Coordinates of N, CA and C in Angstrom, one line a residue:
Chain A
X585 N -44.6 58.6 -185.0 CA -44.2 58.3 -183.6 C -43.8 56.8 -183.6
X586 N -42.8 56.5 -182.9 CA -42.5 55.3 -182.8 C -43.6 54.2 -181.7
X587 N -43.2 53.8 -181.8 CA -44.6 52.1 -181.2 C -44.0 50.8 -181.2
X588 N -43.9 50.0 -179.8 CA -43.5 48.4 -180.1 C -44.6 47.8 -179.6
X589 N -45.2 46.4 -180.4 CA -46.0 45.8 -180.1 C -45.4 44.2 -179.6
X590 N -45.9 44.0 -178.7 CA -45.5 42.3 -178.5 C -46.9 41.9 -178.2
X591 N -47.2 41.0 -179.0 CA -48.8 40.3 -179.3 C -49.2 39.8 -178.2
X592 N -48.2 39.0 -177.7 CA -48.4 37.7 -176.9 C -48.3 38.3 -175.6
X593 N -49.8 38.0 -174.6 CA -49.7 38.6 -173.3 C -48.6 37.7 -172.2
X594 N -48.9 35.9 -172.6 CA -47.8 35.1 -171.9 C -47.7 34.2 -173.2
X595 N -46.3 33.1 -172.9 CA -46.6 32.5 -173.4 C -45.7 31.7 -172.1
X596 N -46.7 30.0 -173.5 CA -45.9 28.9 -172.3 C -45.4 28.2 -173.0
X597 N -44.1 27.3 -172.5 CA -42.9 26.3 -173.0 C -43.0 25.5 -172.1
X598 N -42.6 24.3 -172.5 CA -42.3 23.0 -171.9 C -40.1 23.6 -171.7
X599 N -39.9 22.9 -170.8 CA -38.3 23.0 -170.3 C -37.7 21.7 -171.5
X600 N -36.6 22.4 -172.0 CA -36.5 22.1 -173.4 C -36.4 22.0 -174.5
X601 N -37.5 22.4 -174.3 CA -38.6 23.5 -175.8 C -37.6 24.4 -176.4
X602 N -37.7 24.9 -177.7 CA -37.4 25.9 -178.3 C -38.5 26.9 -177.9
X603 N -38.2 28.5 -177.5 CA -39.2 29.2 -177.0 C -38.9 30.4 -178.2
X604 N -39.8 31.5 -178.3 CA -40.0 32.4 -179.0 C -40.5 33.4 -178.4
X605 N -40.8 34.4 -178.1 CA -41.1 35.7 -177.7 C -41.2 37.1 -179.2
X606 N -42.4 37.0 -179.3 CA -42.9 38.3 -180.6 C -42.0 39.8 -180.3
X607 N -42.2 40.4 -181.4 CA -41.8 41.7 -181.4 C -42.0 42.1 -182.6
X608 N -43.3 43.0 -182.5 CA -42.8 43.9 -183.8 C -42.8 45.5 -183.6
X609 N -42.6 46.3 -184.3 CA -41.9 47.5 -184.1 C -42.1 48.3 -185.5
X610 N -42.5 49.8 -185.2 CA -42.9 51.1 -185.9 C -41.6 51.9 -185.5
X611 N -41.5 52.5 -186.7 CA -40.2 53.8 -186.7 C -40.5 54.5 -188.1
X612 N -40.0 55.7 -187.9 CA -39.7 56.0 -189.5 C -38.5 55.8 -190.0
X613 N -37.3 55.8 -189.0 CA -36.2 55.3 -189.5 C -35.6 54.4 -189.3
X614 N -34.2 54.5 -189.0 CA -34.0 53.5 -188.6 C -34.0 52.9 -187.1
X615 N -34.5 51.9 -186.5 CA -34.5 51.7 -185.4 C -33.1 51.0 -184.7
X616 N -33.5 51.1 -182.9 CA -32.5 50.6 -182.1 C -33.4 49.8 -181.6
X617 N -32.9 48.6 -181.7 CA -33.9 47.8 -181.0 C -33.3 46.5 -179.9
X618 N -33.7 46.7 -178.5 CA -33.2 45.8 -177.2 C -34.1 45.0 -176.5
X619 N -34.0 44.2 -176.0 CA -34.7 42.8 -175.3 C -34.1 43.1 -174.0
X620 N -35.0 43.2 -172.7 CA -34.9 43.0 -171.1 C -35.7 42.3 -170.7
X621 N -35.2 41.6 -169.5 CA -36.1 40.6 -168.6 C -36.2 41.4 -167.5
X622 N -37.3 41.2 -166.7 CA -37.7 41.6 -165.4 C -37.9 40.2 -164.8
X623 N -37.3 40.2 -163.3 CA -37.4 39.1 -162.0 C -38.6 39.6 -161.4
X624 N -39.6 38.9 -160.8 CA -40.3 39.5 -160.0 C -39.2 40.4 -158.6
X625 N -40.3 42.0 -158.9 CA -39.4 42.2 -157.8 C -38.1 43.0 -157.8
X626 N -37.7 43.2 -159.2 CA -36.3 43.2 -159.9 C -36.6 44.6 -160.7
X627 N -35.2 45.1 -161.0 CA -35.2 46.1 -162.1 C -35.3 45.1 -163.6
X628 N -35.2 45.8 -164.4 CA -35.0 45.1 -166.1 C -33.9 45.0 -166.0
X629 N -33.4 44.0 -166.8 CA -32.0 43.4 -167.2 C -32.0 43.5 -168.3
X630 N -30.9 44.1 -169.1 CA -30.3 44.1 -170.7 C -30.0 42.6 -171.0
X631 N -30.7 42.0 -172.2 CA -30.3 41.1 -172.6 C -29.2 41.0 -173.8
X632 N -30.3 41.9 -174.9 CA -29.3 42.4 -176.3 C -29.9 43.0 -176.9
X633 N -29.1 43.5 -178.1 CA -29.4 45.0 -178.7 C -29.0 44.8 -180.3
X634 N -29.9 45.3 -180.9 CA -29.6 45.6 -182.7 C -29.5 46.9 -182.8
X635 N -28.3 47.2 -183.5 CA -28.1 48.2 -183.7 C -27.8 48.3 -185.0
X636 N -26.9 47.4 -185.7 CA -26.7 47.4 -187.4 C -26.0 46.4 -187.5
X637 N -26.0 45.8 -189.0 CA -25.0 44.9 -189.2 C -25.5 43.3 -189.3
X638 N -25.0 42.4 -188.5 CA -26.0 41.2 -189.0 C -27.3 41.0 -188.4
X639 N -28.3 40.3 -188.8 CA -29.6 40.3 -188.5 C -30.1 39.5 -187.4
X640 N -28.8 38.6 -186.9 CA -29.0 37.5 -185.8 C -28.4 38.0 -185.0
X641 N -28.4 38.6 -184.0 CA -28.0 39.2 -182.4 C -28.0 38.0 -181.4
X642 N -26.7 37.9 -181.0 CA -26.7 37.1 -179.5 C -26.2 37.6 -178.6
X643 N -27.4 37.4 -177.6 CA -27.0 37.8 -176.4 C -26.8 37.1 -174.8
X644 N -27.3 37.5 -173.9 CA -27.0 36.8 -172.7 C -27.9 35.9 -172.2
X645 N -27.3 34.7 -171.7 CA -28.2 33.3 -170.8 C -28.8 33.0 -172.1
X646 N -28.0 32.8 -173.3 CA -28.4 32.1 -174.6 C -29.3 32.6 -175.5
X647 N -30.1 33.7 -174.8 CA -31.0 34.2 -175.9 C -30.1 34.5 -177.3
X648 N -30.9 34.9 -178.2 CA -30.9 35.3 -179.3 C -31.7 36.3 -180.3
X649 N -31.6 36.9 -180.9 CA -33.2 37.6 -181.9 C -32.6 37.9 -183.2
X650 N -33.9 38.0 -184.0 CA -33.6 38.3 -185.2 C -33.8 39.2 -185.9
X651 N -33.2 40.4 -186.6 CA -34.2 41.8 -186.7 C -34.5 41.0 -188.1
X652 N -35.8 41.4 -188.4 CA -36.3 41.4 -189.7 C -37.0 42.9 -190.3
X653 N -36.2 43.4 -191.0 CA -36.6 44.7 -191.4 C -38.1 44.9 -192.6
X654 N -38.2 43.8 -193.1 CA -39.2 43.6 -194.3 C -40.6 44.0 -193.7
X655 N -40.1 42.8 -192.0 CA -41.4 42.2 -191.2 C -41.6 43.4 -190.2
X656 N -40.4 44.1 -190.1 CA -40.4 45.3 -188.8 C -40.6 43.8 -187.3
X657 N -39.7 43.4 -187.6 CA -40.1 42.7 -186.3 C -38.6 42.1 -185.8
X658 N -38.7 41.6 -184.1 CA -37.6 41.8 -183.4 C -37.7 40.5 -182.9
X659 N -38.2 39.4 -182.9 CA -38.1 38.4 -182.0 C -37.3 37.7 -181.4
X660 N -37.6 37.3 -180.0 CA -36.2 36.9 -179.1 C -36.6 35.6 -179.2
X661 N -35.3 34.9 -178.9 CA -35.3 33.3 -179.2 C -34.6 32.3 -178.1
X662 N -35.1 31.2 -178.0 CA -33.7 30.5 -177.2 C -34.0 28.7 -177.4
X663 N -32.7 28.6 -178.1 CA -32.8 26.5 -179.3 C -33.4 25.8 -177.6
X664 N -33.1 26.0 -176.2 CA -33.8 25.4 -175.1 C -34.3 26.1 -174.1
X665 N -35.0 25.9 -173.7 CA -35.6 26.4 -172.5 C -35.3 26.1 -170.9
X666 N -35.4 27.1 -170.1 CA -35.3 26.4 -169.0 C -36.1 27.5 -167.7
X667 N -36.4 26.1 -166.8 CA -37.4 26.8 -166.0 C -36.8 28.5 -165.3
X668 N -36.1 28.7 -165.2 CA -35.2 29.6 -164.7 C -35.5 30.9 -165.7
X669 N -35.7 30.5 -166.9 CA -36.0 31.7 -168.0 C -37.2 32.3 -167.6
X670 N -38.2 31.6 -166.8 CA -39.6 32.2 -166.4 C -39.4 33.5 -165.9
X671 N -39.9 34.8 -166.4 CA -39.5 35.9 -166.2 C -40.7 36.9 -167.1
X672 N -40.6 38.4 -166.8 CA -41.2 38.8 -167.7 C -39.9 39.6 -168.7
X673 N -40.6 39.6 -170.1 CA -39.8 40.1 -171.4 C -40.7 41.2 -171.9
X674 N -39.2 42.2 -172.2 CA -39.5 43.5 -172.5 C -39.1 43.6 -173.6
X675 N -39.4 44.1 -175.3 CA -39.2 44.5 -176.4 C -39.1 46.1 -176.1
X676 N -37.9 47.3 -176.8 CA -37.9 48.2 -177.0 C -37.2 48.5 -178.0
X677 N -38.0 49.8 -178.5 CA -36.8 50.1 -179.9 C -36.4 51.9 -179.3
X678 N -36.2 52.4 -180.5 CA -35.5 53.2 -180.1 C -34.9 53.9 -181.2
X679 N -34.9 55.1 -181.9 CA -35.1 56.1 -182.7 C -34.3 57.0 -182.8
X680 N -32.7 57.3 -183.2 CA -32.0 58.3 -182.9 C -31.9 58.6 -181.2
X681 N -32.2 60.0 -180.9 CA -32.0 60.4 -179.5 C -33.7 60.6 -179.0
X682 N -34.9 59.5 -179.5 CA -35.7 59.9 -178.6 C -36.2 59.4 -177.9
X683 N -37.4 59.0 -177.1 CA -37.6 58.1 -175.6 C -37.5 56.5 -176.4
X684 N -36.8 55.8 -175.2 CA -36.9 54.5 -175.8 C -38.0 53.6 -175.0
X685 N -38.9 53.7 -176.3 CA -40.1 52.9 -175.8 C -40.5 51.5 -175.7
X686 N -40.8 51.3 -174.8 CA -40.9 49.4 -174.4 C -42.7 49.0 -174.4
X687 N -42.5 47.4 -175.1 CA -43.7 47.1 -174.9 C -44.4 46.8 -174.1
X688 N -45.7 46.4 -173.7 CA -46.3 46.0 -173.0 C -45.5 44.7 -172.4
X689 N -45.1 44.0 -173.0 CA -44.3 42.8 -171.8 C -44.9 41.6 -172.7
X690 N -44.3 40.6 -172.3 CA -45.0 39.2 -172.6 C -44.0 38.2 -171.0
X691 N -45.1 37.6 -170.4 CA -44.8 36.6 -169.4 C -44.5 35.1 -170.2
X692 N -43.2 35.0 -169.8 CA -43.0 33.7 -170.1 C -42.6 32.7 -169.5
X693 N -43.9 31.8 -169.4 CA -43.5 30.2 -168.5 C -42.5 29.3 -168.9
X694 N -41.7 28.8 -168.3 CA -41.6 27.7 -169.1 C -42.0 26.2 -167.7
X695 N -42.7 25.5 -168.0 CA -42.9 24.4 -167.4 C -41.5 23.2 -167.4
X696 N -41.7 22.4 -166.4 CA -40.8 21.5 -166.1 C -40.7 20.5 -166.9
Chain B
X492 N -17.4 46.3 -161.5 CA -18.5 48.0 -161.3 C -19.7 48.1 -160.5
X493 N -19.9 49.2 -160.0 CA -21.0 48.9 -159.0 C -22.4 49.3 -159.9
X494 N -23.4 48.8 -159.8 CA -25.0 48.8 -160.5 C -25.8 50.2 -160.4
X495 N -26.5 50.1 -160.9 CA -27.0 51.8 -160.5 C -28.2 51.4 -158.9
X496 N -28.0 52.0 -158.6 CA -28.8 52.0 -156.8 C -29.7 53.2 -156.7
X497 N -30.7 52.9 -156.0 CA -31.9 53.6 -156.1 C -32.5 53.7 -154.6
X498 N -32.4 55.1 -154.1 CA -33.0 54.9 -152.6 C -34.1 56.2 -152.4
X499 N -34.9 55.6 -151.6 CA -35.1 54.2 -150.7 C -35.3 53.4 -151.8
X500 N -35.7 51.9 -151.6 CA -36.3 51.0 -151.9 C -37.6 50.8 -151.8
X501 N -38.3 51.2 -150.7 CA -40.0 51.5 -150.5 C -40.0 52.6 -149.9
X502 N -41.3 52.7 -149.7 CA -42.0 54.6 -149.8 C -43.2 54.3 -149.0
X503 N -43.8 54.6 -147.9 CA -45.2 54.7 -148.2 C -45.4 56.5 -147.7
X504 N -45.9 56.9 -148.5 CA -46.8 58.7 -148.4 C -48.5 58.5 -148.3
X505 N -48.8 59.6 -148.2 CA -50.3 60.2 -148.0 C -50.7 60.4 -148.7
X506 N -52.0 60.9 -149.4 CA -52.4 61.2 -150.5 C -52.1 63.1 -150.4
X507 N -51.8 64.0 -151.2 CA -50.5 65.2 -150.7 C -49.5 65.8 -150.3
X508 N -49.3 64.9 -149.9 CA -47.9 64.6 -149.3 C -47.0 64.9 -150.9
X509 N -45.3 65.4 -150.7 CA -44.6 65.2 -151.9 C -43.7 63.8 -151.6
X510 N -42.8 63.9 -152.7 CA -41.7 62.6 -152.2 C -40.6 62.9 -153.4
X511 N -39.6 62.3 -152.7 CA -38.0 62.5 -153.6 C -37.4 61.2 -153.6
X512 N -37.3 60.7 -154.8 CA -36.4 59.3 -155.3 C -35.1 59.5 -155.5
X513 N -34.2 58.9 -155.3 CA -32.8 59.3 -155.8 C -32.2 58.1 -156.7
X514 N -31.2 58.2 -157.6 CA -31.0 57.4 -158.2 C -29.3 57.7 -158.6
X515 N -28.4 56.7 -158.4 CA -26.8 56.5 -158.6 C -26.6 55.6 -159.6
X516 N -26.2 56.4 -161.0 CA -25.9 55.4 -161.8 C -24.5 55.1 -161.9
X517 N -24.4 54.2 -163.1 CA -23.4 53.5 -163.0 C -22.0 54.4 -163.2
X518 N -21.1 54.1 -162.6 CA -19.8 55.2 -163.0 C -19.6 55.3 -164.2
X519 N -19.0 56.2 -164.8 CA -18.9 56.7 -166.0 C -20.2 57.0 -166.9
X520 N -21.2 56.8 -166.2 CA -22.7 56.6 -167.5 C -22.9 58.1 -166.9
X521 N -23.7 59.0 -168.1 CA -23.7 60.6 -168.3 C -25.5 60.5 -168.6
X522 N -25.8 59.7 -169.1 CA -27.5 59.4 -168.7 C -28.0 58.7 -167.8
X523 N -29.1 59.5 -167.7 CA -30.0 58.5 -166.5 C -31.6 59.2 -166.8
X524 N -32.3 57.5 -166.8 CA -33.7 57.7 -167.2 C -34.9 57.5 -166.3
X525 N -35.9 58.0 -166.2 CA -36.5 57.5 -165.0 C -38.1 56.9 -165.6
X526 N -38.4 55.7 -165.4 CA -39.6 55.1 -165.7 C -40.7 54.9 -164.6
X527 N -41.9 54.6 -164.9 CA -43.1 54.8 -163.7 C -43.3 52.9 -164.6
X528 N -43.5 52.2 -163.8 CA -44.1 50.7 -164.3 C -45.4 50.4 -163.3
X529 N -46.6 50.2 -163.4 CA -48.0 49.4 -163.1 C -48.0 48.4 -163.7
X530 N -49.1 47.6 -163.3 CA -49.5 46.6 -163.8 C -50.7 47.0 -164.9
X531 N -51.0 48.0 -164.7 CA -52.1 48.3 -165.9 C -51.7 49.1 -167.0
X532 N -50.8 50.2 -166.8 CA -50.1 51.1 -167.8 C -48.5 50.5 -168.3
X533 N -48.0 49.5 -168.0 CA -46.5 48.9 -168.1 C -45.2 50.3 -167.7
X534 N -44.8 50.6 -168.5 CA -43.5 51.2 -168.1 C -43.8 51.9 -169.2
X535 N -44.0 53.5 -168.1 CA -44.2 54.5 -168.9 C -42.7 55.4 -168.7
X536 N -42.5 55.9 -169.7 CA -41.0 57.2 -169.4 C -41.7 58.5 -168.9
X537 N -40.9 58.9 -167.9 CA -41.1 60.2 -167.0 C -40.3 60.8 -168.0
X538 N -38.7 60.8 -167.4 CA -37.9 61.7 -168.4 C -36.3 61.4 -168.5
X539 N -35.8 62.1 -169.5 CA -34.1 62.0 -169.4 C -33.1 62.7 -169.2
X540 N -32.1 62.5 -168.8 CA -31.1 63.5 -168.2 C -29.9 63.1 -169.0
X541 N -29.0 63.8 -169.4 CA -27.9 64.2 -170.4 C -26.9 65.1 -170.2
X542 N -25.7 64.8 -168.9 CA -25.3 66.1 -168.7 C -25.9 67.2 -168.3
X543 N -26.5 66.5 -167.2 CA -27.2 67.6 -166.1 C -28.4 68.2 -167.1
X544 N -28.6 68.3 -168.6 CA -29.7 68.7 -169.2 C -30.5 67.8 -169.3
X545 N -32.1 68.3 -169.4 CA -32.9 67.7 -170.0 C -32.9 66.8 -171.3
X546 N -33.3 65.8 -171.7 CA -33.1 65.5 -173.3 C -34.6 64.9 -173.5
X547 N -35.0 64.3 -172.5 CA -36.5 63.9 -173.2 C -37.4 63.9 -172.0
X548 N -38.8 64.2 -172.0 CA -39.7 64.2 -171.1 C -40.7 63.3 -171.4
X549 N -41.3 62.6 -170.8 CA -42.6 61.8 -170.9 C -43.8 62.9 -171.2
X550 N -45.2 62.0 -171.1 CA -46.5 63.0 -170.7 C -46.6 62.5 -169.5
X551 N -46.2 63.1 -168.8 CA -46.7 63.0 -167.0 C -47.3 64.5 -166.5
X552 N -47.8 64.8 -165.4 CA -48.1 66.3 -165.4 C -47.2 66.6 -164.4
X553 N -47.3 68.2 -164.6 CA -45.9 69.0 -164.0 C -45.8 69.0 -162.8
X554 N -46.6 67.9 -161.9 CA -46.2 67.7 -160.3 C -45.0 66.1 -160.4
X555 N -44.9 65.9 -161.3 CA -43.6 65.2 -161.4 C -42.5 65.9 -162.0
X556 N -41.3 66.1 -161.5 CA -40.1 66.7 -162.1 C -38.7 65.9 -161.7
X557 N -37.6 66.4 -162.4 CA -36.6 65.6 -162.0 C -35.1 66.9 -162.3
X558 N -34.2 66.3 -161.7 CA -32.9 66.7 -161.8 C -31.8 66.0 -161.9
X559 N -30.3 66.3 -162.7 CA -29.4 65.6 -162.5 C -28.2 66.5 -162.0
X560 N -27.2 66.2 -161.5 CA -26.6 66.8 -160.8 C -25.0 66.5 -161.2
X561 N -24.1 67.1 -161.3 CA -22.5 67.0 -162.3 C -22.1 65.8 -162.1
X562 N -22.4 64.9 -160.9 CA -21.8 64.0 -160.9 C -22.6 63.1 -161.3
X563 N -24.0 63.5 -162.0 CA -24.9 62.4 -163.0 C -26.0 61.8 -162.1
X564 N -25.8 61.8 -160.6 CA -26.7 61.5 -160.0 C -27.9 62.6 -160.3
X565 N -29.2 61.8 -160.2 CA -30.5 62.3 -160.6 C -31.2 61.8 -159.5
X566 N -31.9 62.9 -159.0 CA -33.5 62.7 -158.0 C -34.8 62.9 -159.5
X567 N -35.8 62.0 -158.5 CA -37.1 62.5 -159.5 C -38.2 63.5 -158.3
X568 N -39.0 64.0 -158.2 CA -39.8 64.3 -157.5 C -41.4 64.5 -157.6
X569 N -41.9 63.7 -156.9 CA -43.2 64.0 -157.1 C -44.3 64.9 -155.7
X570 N -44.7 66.0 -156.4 CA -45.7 66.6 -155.7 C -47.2 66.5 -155.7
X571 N -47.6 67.0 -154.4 CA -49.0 66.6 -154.3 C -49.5 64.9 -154.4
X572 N -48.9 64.3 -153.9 CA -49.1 62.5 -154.8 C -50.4 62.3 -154.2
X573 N -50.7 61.3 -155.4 CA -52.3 60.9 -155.5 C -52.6 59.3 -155.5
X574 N -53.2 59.4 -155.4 CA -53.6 58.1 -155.0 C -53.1 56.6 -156.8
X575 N -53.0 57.5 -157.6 CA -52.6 56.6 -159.1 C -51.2 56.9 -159.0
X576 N -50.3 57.4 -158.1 CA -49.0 57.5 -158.3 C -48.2 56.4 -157.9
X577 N -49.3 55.5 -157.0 CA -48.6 54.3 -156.7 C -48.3 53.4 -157.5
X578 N -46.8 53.0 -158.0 CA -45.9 52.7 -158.5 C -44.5 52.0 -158.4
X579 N -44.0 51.4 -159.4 CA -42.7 51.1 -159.2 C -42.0 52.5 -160.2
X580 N -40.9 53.4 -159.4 CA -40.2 53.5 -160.2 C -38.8 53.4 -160.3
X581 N -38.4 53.2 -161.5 CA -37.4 52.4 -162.1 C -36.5 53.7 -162.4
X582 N -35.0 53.6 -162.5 CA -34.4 54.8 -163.3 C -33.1 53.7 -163.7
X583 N -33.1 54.4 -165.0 CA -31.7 53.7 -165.6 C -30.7 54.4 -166.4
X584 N -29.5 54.2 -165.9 CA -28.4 54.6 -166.4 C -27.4 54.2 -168.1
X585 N -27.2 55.1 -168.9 CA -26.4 54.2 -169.9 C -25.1 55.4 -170.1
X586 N -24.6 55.3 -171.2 CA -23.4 56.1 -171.8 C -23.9 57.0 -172.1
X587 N -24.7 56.9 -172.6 CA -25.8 58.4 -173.3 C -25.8 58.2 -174.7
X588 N -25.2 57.3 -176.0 CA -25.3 57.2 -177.0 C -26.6 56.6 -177.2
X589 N -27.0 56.6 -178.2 CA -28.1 56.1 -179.0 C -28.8 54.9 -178.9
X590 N -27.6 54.4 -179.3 CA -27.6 52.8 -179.6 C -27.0 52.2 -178.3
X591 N -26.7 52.9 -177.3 CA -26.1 52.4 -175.9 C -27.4 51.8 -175.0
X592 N -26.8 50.2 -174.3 CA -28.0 50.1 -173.8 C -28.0 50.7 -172.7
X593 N -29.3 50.5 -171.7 CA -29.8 51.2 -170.6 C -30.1 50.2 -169.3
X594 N -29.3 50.5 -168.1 CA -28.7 49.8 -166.9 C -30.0 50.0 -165.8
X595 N -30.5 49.1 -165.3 CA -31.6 49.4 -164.8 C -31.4 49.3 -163.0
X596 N -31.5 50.3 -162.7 CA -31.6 50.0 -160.5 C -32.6 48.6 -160.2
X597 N -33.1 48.8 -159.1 CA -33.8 47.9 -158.5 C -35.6 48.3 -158.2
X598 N -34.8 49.7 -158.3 CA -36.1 50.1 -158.4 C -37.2 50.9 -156.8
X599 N -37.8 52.0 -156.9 CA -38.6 52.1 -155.4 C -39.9 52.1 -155.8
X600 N -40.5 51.4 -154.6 CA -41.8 51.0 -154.8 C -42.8 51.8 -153.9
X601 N -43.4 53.1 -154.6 CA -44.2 54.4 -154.0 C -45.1 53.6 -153.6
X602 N -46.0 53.6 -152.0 CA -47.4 53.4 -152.1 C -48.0 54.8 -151.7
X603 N -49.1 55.2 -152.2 CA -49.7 56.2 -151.9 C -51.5 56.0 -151.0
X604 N -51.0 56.4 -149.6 CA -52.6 55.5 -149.0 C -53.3 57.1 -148.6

């Protein structure tokens, strides 16, 4: 059965900051794996998606991630922060045609 | 393009009471998914629709059901609602490929008193 874990319940940045957001991820094969934000209040928003090919994915409002297949892990990224990015982050993967499972969430501050 | 839209917006029911969500995805998208999000359980999958068929179900029990309809629009429905049904739920629309991402409404927010 497929499984995504994101470790980190919040995390906090200073505005500026290089920020990071965890992801790792179970499959037996190969996976699909996407990053969403939630606004308080809000549906999820697609940020970006691995699907094959290079390992550095860029996506929207700067984000970034990197699949590492060794590590099975998905991390989303961004070189600055900004208070505006405060939001909750969704890791999901995704397995041929079956449910696409999302993690628990990680809240991320970023301070002024 | 217009977003996928989700009505109502809020809900409040009884504990028995049923209730019907409806959900308009995006034009041309042939899936549409419907999720239950808490703050204690996160964002569980109810189920999927693919051309008016089923393609994937959650574990929810069988007083939640759903439908999609030719033109892709999907209701979800819940019967008998209980007092743990109080929820955000969420449905989202994509192309229906694999690797296609998935378009999220705004979402209705069940209370069950």
């Amino acid at each position: 059965a497929q499984s995504v874990a994101q470790p980190e319940d919040q995390v906090n940045v200073a505005e500026g900051n290089p920020l990071t957001v965890k992801c790792t991820y179970s499959v037996s094969g190969n996976p699909y794996l996407f990053w969403y934000v939630q606004y308080p209040n809000r549906g999820l928003q697609f940020l970006l998606k691995y699907i094959t090919g290079d390992n550095l994915v860029k996506g929207s409002y700067g984000f970034e991630a990197e699949f590492n297949k060794s590590q099975t892990s998905f991390h989303l990224k961004k070189p600055s922060a900004l208070v505006s990015d405060s939001a909750l982050y969704f890791c999901a993967v995704r397995e041929g045609y079956s449910t696409l499972t999302f993690g628990k969430g990680t809240m991320l501050l970023v301070s002024p | 393009k217009a977003g996928v839209t989700q009505t109502p917006r809020y809900l409040i029911k009884t504990r028995g009471q049923q209730v019907t969500l409806s959900c308009s995805p995006i034009s041309g998208h042939r899936s549409v998914s419907w999720y239950q999000q808490t703050p204690g359980q996160g964002l569980q999958f109810l189920f999927e629709y693919f051309s008016e068929t089923q393609r994937n179900k959650g574990n929810f029990p069988g007083r939640f059901s759903g439908r999609q309809f030719s033109n892709s629009r999907s209701e979800m429905n819940v019967s008998t609602l209980e007092l743990g049904d109080s929820a955000l739920y969420l449905c989202a629309s994509s192309m229906g490929d694999r690797g296609h991402e998935q378009y999220f409404g705004p979402g209705t927010r069940l209370t069950v008193t």
